[in-house]
Amino acid sequence: MALVLVLCMTSLWSIAQAVKIQTYNVGLINHIDNYKIRKRNIIRELKSGDYDVMCLQEMHYGSDLTLLKKKLDKSVYVYHPSLYQETMLWGSINAPPCHNAPLTTLDVLYNCAFLANDLAALAKCVTERDLMTESQGCITCLLVSGWDVSRCFNYIAREAINIPGLVLLSKRKIDTMKTVEFEPGVKQISKRAYIEAEIEGVGTVFCSHSTSNSNIEYYEPFLQDVYSSLAEQNLNDSRKLTDAANLSDKPVILGDLNTGPVIPAFNVSAEFEDSYNHFLSEGFSSPYVTMVQKCTFCSLNPLVKNWETNEVLDHVLIRNHTVLSAKRLFVQNIPRKNYPMSDHYGVEVEIGN
């Protein structure tokens, strides 16, 4: 009887200490169809979401962040990198991200916008037109706005920009937090970073969006002498994440890491597999890959364009944690629509501490 009681108490204690950790690339950029409809549904889902820690990617617009904060319960802590905000009239009034760009830039951008789905061609277009001389906030706005580049010059909205697009949500106390750029001080077409946070009852969390496999050709103009390929840059991102995580006893690395293994049983192709193997070599595991194995970036998702393979790009990587469960999230279509909330599906890993 005593043994049964102990086992029951142990089980209840495990449930009480369970922590739900989720990652979701929300794809709130104009290259992905139905931006406004998806945004409403994403924020509604996050408001009612059952999570303890959530890492979001591709939430770049300050107005979207403002709406998210307004809708979320006050008990949810929201952390994101400092927003880029241009000002005018001696700093007294906010200005749009490309306020300092020449007036001729807007016309040039419409020519480059035709190349929005080909980052190598887009990078060549903007470099030839000296647009890389603009601020990082302006460059990021131009990249994520696609056909709606006028948003970067809108003097009514005067948008602020979350350059790396990362947001960390937590229902548990955050003791410390900071944003770390993978390539500090280097202007990029796609600026990448990670959020590092010490979260009570979880450990050190690293919320990231690593270099993606956008093209075969390497496109970052100011890193041509550093990396020969996107795969090499992604691997370096992964090493920087594990170097930082190795300073923690209980690290969690999560986000759209743009790397994953081949899983033949579920028709999943490898993506930058050297990076995924690097995480394994550093003692991390992906419970989602072990327990679920289904793609998170899938060719049959109606929002995925010009992509024929299936990959697991989104992970909650753990070390020194007890795994309770893992599952795929946000697969269902938006009500009365034939598409889901994003071109990625989310991932949840539940751990017991």
Coordinates of C-alpha atoms in Angstrom, one line a residue:
M1 CA 0.0 0.0 0.0
A2 CA 2.8 2.3 0.9
L3 CA 4.6 1.6 -2.4
V4 CA 1.4 2.4 -4.3
L5 CA 1.1 5.7 -2.5
V6 CA 4.7 6.6 -3.2
L7 CA 4.2 5.8 -6.9
C8 CA 1.1 7.9 -7.1
M9 CA 2.7 10.8 -5.3
T10 CA 5.7 10.5 -7.7
S11 CA 3.4 10.5 -10.7
L12 CA 1.4 13.6 -9.4
W13 CA 4.7 15.4 -8.7
S14 CA 5.8 14.7 -12.3
I15 CA 2.6 16.1 -13.6
A16 CA 2.8 19.2 -11.4
Q17 CA 6.3 19.9 -12.7
A18 CA 5.5 19.3 -16.3
V19 CA 6.5 22.1 -18.7
K20 CA 5.1 22.5 -22.2
I21 CA 7.7 24.1 -24.5
Q22 CA 6.5 25.1 -28.0
T23 CA 8.0 26.6 -31.1
Y24 CA 6.2 28.1 -34.1
N25 CA 7.3 29.9 -37.2
V26 CA 4.2 32.1 -37.7
G27 CA 5.3 33.3 -41.1
L28 CA 3.9 36.8 -40.7
I29 CA 5.6 38.1 -43.8
N30 CA 3.9 39.3 -47.0
H31 CA 5.6 36.6 -49.1
I32 CA 3.2 34.1 -47.5
D33 CA -0.4 34.3 -48.7
N34 CA -3.3 35.6 -46.6
Y35 CA -1.2 37.5 -44.1
K36 CA -4.0 39.5 -42.5
I37 CA -6.4 36.6 -42.0
R38 CA -3.6 34.4 -40.7
K39 CA -2.4 37.1 -38.3
R40 CA -5.8 37.3 -36.6
N41 CA -6.1 33.6 -36.1
I42 CA -2.5 33.2 -34.9
I43 CA -2.9 35.9 -32.2
R44 CA -6.2 34.4 -31.2
E45 CA -4.5 31.0 -30.9
L46 CA -1.6 32.4 -28.9
K47 CA -4.0 34.1 -26.5
S48 CA -5.7 30.8 -25.6
G49 CA -2.7 28.6 -26.1
D50 CA -1.7 25.9 -23.6
Y51 CA 2.0 26.4 -23.2
D52 CA 4.6 27.4 -20.6
V53 CA 7.3 28.6 -23.0
M54 CA 6.8 29.6 -26.7
C55 CA 9.4 30.6 -29.2
L56 CA 8.0 32.5 -32.2
Q57 CA 9.8 33.3 -35.5
E58 CA 9.0 35.6 -38.4
M59 CA 7.0 38.2 -36.4
H60 CA 8.8 41.3 -37.7
Y61 CA 6.3 44.2 -37.6
G62 CA 6.1 46.2 -34.5
S63 CA 2.4 46.7 -35.0
D64 CA 1.9 42.9 -34.9
L65 CA 3.8 42.8 -31.6
T66 CA 1.7 45.5 -30.2
L67 CA -1.5 43.7 -31.0
L68 CA -0.1 40.4 -29.6
K69 CA 0.8 42.1 -26.3
K70 CA -2.6 43.7 -26.1
K71 CA -4.4 40.4 -26.6
L72 CA -2.3 38.2 -24.3
D73 CA -3.0 37.8 -20.7
K74 CA -0.9 40.1 -18.5
S75 CA 0.6 37.0 -16.8
V76 CA 2.4 36.1 -20.1
Y77 CA 5.8 37.6 -20.3
V78 CA 6.7 38.8 -23.8
Y79 CA 10.3 39.3 -24.7
H80 CA 11.6 40.3 -28.1
P81 CA 14.8 42.1 -29.4
S82 CA 14.8 45.9 -29.3
L83 CA 12.7 47.2 -32.1
Y84 CA 14.2 49.3 -34.9
Q85 CA 12.4 52.6 -35.1
E86 CA 13.4 55.5 -37.3
T87 CA 12.6 59.0 -36.1
M88 CA 12.3 62.5 -37.7
L89 CA 12.0 66.1 -36.6
W90 CA 15.1 65.8 -34.4
G91 CA 13.8 62.6 -32.8
S92 CA 10.5 63.9 -31.7
I93 CA 8.3 61.8 -34.0
N94 CA 8.5 58.2 -35.2
A95 CA 9.2 57.6 -38.9
P96 CA 8.8 54.5 -41.2
P97 CA 11.8 52.1 -41.5
C98 CA 13.1 53.5 -44.8
H99 CA 12.6 57.2 -43.9
N100 CA 16.2 58.0 -44.8
A101 CA 16.2 56.1 -48.1
P102 CA 16.1 58.3 -51.2
L103 CA 12.8 58.8 -52.9
T104 CA 14.0 56.9 -55.9
T105 CA 14.3 53.8 -53.8
L106 CA 10.6 53.0 -53.9
D107 CA 10.6 52.8 -57.7
V108 CA 13.7 50.6 -57.6
L109 CA 12.2 48.3 -55.0
Y110 CA 9.2 47.5 -57.2
N111 CA 11.7 46.2 -59.8
C112 CA 13.4 44.1 -57.1
A113 CA 10.1 42.8 -55.7
F114 CA 9.6 40.6 -58.7
L115 CA 12.5 38.6 -57.2
A116 CA 11.0 38.2 -53.7
N117 CA 11.0 34.4 -53.8
D118 CA 14.6 34.2 -55.0
L119 CA 16.8 35.7 -52.3
A120 CA 20.0 35.3 -54.4
A121 CA 18.5 37.3 -57.2
L122 CA 16.9 39.7 -54.8
A123 CA 20.3 40.3 -53.1
K124 CA 21.9 40.9 -56.4
C125 CA 19.2 43.4 -57.4
V126 CA 19.4 45.4 -54.2
T127 CA 23.2 45.4 -54.1
E128 CA 23.4 46.6 -57.7
R129 CA 21.1 49.5 -56.7
D130 CA 23.1 50.3 -53.6
L131 CA 20.2 49.5 -51.3
M132 CA 22.6 47.6 -48.9
T133 CA 23.8 51.1 -47.9
E134 CA 20.4 51.6 -46.1
S135 CA 19.8 50.8 -42.5
Q136 CA 19.4 47.1 -41.3
G137 CA 15.8 48.0 -40.3
C138 CA 15.0 49.2 -43.8
I139 CA 16.6 46.2 -45.4
T140 CA 14.7 43.8 -43.2
C141 CA 11.4 45.6 -43.8
L142 CA 12.0 45.4 -47.6
L143 CA 12.7 41.7 -47.4
V144 CA 9.6 40.7 -45.3
S145 CA 7.2 43.1 -47.1
G146 CA 7.6 41.7 -50.6
W147 CA 5.0 43.3 -52.9
D148 CA 3.9 45.6 -50.1
V149 CA 7.2 47.5 -49.9
S150 CA 5.2 50.8 -49.6
R151 CA 4.7 49.7 -45.9
C152 CA 8.4 50.5 -45.4
F153 CA 7.7 54.1 -46.4
N154 CA 4.3 54.6 -44.8
Y155 CA 4.2 57.9 -42.9
I156 CA 0.9 57.1 -41.3
A157 CA 1.8 53.7 -39.8
R158 CA 5.4 54.6 -39.2
E159 CA 6.2 50.9 -38.5
A160 CA 8.9 49.6 -36.1
I161 CA 10.8 46.5 -37.1
N162 CA 11.8 43.4 -35.1
I163 CA 14.9 42.7 -37.2
P164 CA 15.4 39.0 -36.4
G165 CA 11.6 38.4 -36.0
L166 CA 12.0 36.5 -32.7
V167 CA 9.6 36.6 -29.8
L168 CA 9.7 34.6 -26.6
L169 CA 6.6 34.1 -24.6
S170 CA 6.7 32.6 -21.0
K171 CA 4.2 31.9 -18.3
R172 CA 7.0 31.3 -16.0
K173 CA 9.3 33.8 -14.4
I174 CA 12.2 34.9 -16.6
D175 CA 15.3 35.8 -14.5
T176 CA 17.5 37.1 -17.3
M177 CA 17.3 37.6 -21.0
K178 CA 19.3 38.9 -23.9
T179 CA 19.4 38.9 -27.7
V180 CA 22.6 37.7 -29.5
E181 CA 23.3 38.3 -33.2
F182 CA 24.9 35.4 -35.0
E183 CA 26.9 38.0 -37.1
P184 CA 27.2 41.1 -34.9
G185 CA 27.7 44.4 -36.7
V186 CA 27.3 42.9 -40.2
K187 CA 24.5 44.2 -42.4
Q188 CA 22.6 41.3 -44.0
I189 CA 19.7 40.5 -46.3
S190 CA 18.5 38.0 -43.6
K191 CA 19.7 39.1 -40.2
R192 CA 19.7 36.2 -37.7
A193 CA 19.9 36.0 -34.0
Y194 CA 18.8 34.1 -30.9
I195 CA 17.2 35.0 -27.6
E196 CA 18.8 33.6 -24.4
A197 CA 16.7 33.5 -21.3
E198 CA 17.0 31.9 -17.9
I199 CA 13.4 30.7 -17.1
E200 CA 12.4 29.5 -13.7
G201 CA 11.7 25.7 -13.6
V202 CA 13.0 25.2 -17.1
G203 CA 16.6 26.2 -17.4
T204 CA 18.4 28.3 -20.0
V205 CA 16.3 28.6 -23.2
F206 CA 17.7 29.6 -26.6
C207 CA 15.0 30.8 -29.0
S208 CA 16.4 30.9 -32.5
H209 CA 15.8 31.2 -36.2
S210 CA 18.9 29.9 -38.0
T211 CA 20.1 30.4 -41.6
S212 CA 17.6 28.9 -44.1
N213 CA 18.2 27.0 -47.3
S214 CA 16.6 29.6 -49.5
N215 CA 18.8 29.1 -52.6
I216 CA 21.7 27.0 -53.8
E217 CA 23.7 30.2 -54.5
Y218 CA 25.1 32.1 -51.4
Y219 CA 23.5 35.5 -51.3
E220 CA 24.8 37.6 -48.3
P221 CA 26.9 40.3 -49.9
F222 CA 29.0 41.2 -46.8
L223 CA 29.7 37.6 -45.8
Q224 CA 31.0 36.3 -49.1
D225 CA 34.5 36.0 -47.7
V226 CA 33.3 34.2 -44.6
Y227 CA 30.9 31.5 -45.9
S228 CA 30.9 29.6 -49.1
S229 CA 27.3 28.3 -48.7
L230 CA 24.2 28.6 -46.7
A231 CA 24.8 25.2 -45.2
E232 CA 28.2 26.4 -43.8
Q233 CA 26.5 29.5 -42.3
N234 CA 23.8 27.4 -40.7
L235 CA 26.4 25.0 -39.2
N236 CA 28.2 28.0 -37.7
D237 CA 24.9 29.2 -36.3
S238 CA 24.4 25.8 -34.7
R239 CA 27.9 25.9 -33.2
K240 CA 27.3 29.3 -31.7
L241 CA 24.1 28.0 -30.1
T242 CA 25.7 25.0 -28.6
D243 CA 28.8 27.0 -27.4
A244 CA 26.4 29.3 -25.5
A245 CA 24.2 26.3 -24.3
N246 CA 27.3 24.5 -23.0
L247 CA 27.5 27.1 -20.2
S248 CA 24.2 25.8 -18.8
D249 CA 23.3 22.7 -16.9
K250 CA 19.8 22.4 -18.4
P251 CA 19.7 24.0 -21.8
V252 CA 16.8 24.0 -24.3
I253 CA 17.4 25.1 -27.9
L254 CA 14.3 25.7 -29.9
G255 CA 13.0 27.4 -33.0
D256 CA 13.1 27.1 -36.7
L257 CA 16.6 25.8 -36.9
N258 CA 16.4 25.0 -40.6
T259 CA 18.1 21.6 -40.1
G260 CA 16.8 18.1 -39.7
P261 CA 17.5 14.4 -40.5
V262 CA 16.1 12.2 -43.2
I263 CA 13.1 10.1 -42.0
P264 CA 12.3 7.6 -44.8
A265 CA 9.2 6.2 -43.1
F266 CA 7.5 9.6 -43.2
N267 CA 8.9 10.8 -46.6
V268 CA 11.0 13.4 -44.8
S269 CA 14.2 14.7 -46.5
A270 CA 17.3 15.8 -44.7
E271 CA 18.0 19.5 -44.5
F272 CA 21.5 20.8 -43.6
E273 CA 22.0 17.5 -41.8
D274 CA 25.5 18.3 -40.7
S275 CA 24.0 20.9 -38.4
Y276 CA 21.5 18.4 -37.0
N277 CA 24.3 15.9 -36.4
H278 CA 26.3 18.6 -34.6
F279 CA 23.5 19.1 -32.1
L280 CA 23.4 15.4 -31.5
S281 CA 27.2 15.3 -31.0
E282 CA 26.9 18.0 -28.3
G283 CA 24.5 15.8 -26.3
F284 CA 21.2 17.3 -27.5
S285 CA 18.2 15.3 -28.6
S286 CA 15.1 16.2 -30.6
P287 CA 12.2 14.3 -28.9
Y288 CA 9.9 15.4 -31.8
V289 CA 12.2 13.6 -34.3
T290 CA 12.3 10.5 -32.1
M291 CA 8.6 10.3 -31.2
V292 CA 6.6 12.0 -34.0
Q293 CA 8.8 12.2 -37.1
K294 CA 6.3 14.0 -39.3
C295 CA 7.4 17.0 -41.4
T296 CA 7.0 20.5 -40.0
F297 CA 7.6 22.2 -43.4
C298 CA 5.5 20.2 -45.8
S299 CA 5.1 20.4 -49.5
L300 CA 1.3 19.6 -49.2
N301 CA 0.8 22.7 -47.0
P302 CA -1.2 25.1 -49.3
L303 CA 1.0 28.0 -48.0
V304 CA 4.2 26.4 -49.1
K305 CA 5.2 27.5 -52.6
N306 CA 7.8 26.1 -55.0
W307 CA 9.0 23.4 -52.6
E308 CA 8.7 19.7 -53.4
T309 CA 10.2 18.0 -50.3
N310 CA 9.1 17.5 -46.7
E311 CA 11.4 18.5 -43.8
V312 CA 11.5 18.7 -40.0
L313 CA 13.0 22.1 -39.6
D314 CA 11.4 23.1 -36.2
H315 CA 12.8 21.6 -33.0
V316 CA 12.8 21.7 -29.3
L317 CA 16.3 20.3 -28.5
I318 CA 16.9 19.2 -24.9
R319 CA 19.7 18.1 -22.7
N320 CA 19.4 16.8 -19.1
H321 CA 15.6 17.0 -19.2
T322 CA 13.0 14.2 -18.8
V323 CA 10.8 13.9 -21.8
L324 CA 7.1 13.3 -21.2
S325 CA 5.6 13.8 -24.7
A326 CA 6.1 15.4 -28.1
K327 CA 3.5 16.4 -30.8
R328 CA 2.9 18.5 -33.9
L329 CA 0.8 21.6 -33.5
F330 CA -1.3 24.0 -35.7
V331 CA -1.9 21.5 -38.5
Q332 CA -5.6 22.2 -39.0
N333 CA -6.9 24.7 -41.5
I334 CA -8.3 28.0 -40.3
P335 CA -12.1 27.7 -40.0
R336 CA -13.8 28.1 -43.4
K337 CA -10.4 28.4 -45.1
N338 CA -8.4 25.8 -47.1
Y339 CA -5.1 26.7 -45.5
P340 CA -3.5 26.6 -42.0
M341 CA -2.2 29.5 -40.0
S342 CA 1.4 29.3 -41.3
D343 CA 3.6 27.6 -43.9
H344 CA 5.2 25.8 -40.9
Y345 CA 3.6 23.6 -38.3
G346 CA 4.5 24.0 -34.7
V347 CA 6.2 21.6 -32.3
E348 CA 5.6 20.9 -28.6
V349 CA 7.8 19.0 -26.2
E350 CA 6.6 18.4 -22.7
I351 CA 9.3 17.9 -20.1
G352 CA 9.3 17.0 -16.4
N353 CA 11.7 18.8 -14.2

